[in-house]
C-alpha cells in the first residue's frame, strides 16, 4: 500500500479507511500512544498500539527519533488533543534511533534553548519550531516568485562570481585558485591576478543589481533571487555573511513607483503566509507569546505575531524623507533627554537606535525613508535635482520594519551618462571596470528603479524569530561555517 503524507490524511480524513504513514517518532507513551511526524505538517498523527498484539522486541524499537511506518485503520480519537487516530495493525521499523545518543541531541523531548538548537542545526529540523520556520521559509520564497510572475516579471539568474563591488563597501570574499603560499607576484610585490583562474581578481557577489539592471533595460521588469555574500564583521542578530536577496528592477519606474512596488510585495508576502501557513503561524505565534511572558512588561511586544502581520497588510507604510526624519528625531523627547547613544546630524547615516525609534516609538508602523544624503549611499543612485550645494541627496529609499530595522534598500538609478561617469570618478570606480554598465546609458537610457529585499529578514518578520541565524538552515557568520 502507498503511504500517505500526514498533512494529506489530516486534511481529508476518512474514518474506517486503512492508511500507511511513515515518519519519525516524537514520543511513545504507555507502550500504547505513538506520536508520528513526517514533516508535512506541524501536527503529529497519533498511532494507537495494542501492545498485546505485537512483539516486545518491536515495541522496544519505537523510541523518540526512530523512523517507523504504521499501517492501521483511522478512527475517531477516544482521547482529547486530536480528532482522529490510527488504530495500528502493522508496524515497520525503518530506522532505529540510538537511544543513548538521542539524550545528547535536540531530539530529546524537552525544551531546548535556541542557542543549543543552533549548535545542532543538522537535527533542529526535527523540532516543532524549526519545522514551522522552514515550512514558512519555503512559502515566503514561493510567494515572492508568484507575486512577480503574476505581474509579468522575469526571473533572472545573475552571476555569483563577479569582478564588481556593486555596493562599493568593499566587503567581499575573494574567489581564487592561486596557490595561497606561493601566489604569482607583480614587480611591486602584490598578487598578480592576471595569472588567476579568470585572469582578474574576482569575488562572491554582494548584489545582483548591476547585472539585473542590464536585463531590465531590455526585458522591462525583472527580479533576481539568489545568494549574496558580505564579509562585514558584524556579529549581530540581523547580519549573515551569506544571505539571500530579492532584487526587482523595472524600466521606466521612478522612486514612487518603486516604493509602491515594494510596499505591495511586502504586504502580499504577509498575506500569503497568513492565508497559507495558518497552523505553523499559530504555533509560532503562541510560542512567541509564551516567551514574552518571561520578559519584563516594558520589553514585551505590543502586538502578537499574527496581529503584526495583519497590521502590515491593512495599514499604509509611513513615507518620509531623510531630512524630515532628522527633524523628527531632533525634536523628540528621547533626543532632548540625550537618550540616543549616537548624535543625530544631517549628513550622517541613521544608526539602528534612530531607525528603531522612528518605527517602534514614533510611527509604530513600517517606515519608508527617502532622499538620503548622497555622501553615504551607493554610486548608482539617482542624484536629486535642485539640491542646495553641500546638501546633495539621492533618490534612495530604505524600508524599516519594527523589530527588524532595514528590510529593503533601493533607489531610482542614475540614468544620465555624464552624471554617472562623474559619480564613478568621485567614488574612485574606474570606468573600464564598469564599461558594460555604462554602455546601457549610451543606448537608449531610461529612468529605472529597483530595490533589494533581505530574504532572511523577511522570514524573521513573518515567523517572529528574533535571530537571523534561526531562519536560515545553516547560517554563515564570522567564525562559523559548521555543517
Ligand atoms: O541595502 P542593501 O545593501 O542594498 C543592495 O544591495 C542593493 N543593491 C539593492 C538594490 O537596490 N537592488 O541590501 C538590501 C537588503 C537590506 O535592506 C537588508 O534587508 C539585506 O539586504 N541585507 C542583509 N541581510 C542579512 N545579512 C546581511 N549582512 C545583510 N546586508 C543586507
Ligand atoms: Mg542598505
Short mmCIF file of C-alpha atoms and ligand atoms in Angstrom, two decimals, residues 166-167 206-207 209 230 232 238-241 243 245 247-249 380 398 406-411 413 450-454 456-457 468, ligand 1:
data_model
loop_
_atom_site.label_atom_id
_atom_site.label_comp_id
_atom_site.label_asym_id
_atom_site.label_seq_id
_atom_site.Cartn_x
_atom_site.Cartn_y
_atom_site.Cartn_z
CA UNK A 166 28.07 46.90 -6.59
CA UNK A 167 27.64 48.45 -3.17
CA UNK A 206 27.34 41.32 -2.81
CA UNK A 207 24.32 42.07 -5.03
CA UNK A 209 21.65 44.57 -9.08
CA UNK A 230 29.20 40.06 2.61
CA UNK A 232 31.29 42.50 7.05
CA UNK A 238 20.38 40.66 11.74
CA UNK A 239 23.50 40.02 9.69
CA UNK A 240 24.69 36.95 7.84
CA UNK A 241 27.83 36.56 5.73
CA UNK A 243 22.13 35.62 2.79
CA UNK A 245 18.32 38.69 -1.65
CA UNK A 247 16.19 42.37 -6.33
CA UNK A 248 13.48 43.59 -8.72
CA UNK A 249 14.41 46.18 -11.32
CA UNK A 380 24.40 54.25 -8.81
CA UNK A 398 15.08 52.30 2.83
CA UNK A 406 16.23 47.78 7.45
CA UNK A 407 14.17 45.30 5.45
CA UNK A 408 14.58 46.82 1.98
CA UNK A 409 17.14 49.14 0.42
CA UNK A 410 16.66 50.57 -3.05
CA UNK A 411 16.63 53.60 -5.29
CA UNK A 413 19.04 54.67 -10.68
CA UNK A 450 14.70 48.78 -8.09
CA UNK A 451 15.36 47.54 -4.61
CA UNK A 452 16.75 44.65 -2.60
CA UNK A 453 14.76 42.71 -0.03
CA UNK A 454 16.78 40.76 2.55
CA UNK A 456 16.04 36.22 5.86
CA UNK A 457 14.94 39.49 7.43
CA UNK A 468 18.57 35.70 11.78
O1 LIG B 1 20.70 47.80 1.32
P1 LIG B 1 21.48 46.77 0.55
O2 LIG B 1 22.94 46.71 0.77
O3 LIG B 1 21.13 47.07 -0.97
C1 LIG B 1 21.67 46.46 -2.07
O4 LIG B 1 22.43 45.52 -2.05
C2 LIG B 1 21.11 46.99 -3.36
N1 LIG B 1 21.96 46.53 -4.46
C3 LIG B 1 19.69 46.55 -3.53
C4 LIG B 1 19.05 47.06 -4.78
O5 LIG B 1 18.76 48.23 -4.87
N2 LIG B 1 18.84 46.19 -5.77
O6 LIG B 1 20.86 45.34 0.83
C5 LIG B 1 19.49 45.09 0.58
C6 LIG B 1 18.86 44.36 1.76
C7 LIG B 1 18.92 45.14 3.08
O7 LIG B 1 17.88 46.08 3.15
C8 LIG B 1 18.77 44.02 4.09
O8 LIG B 1 17.42 43.63 4.23
C9 LIG B 1 19.51 42.88 3.42
O9 LIG B 1 19.58 43.16 2.05
N3 LIG B 1 20.88 42.72 3.95
C10 LIG B 1 21.27 41.71 4.75
N4 LIG B 1 20.60 40.67 5.26
C11 LIG B 1 21.29 39.80 6.03
N5 LIG B 1 22.61 39.91 6.32
C12 LIG B 1 23.32 40.95 5.83
N6 LIG B 1 24.62 41.04 6.09
C13 LIG B 1 22.64 41.91 5.00
N7 LIG B 1 23.04 43.03 4.35
C14 LIG B 1 21.95 43.50 3.72
#
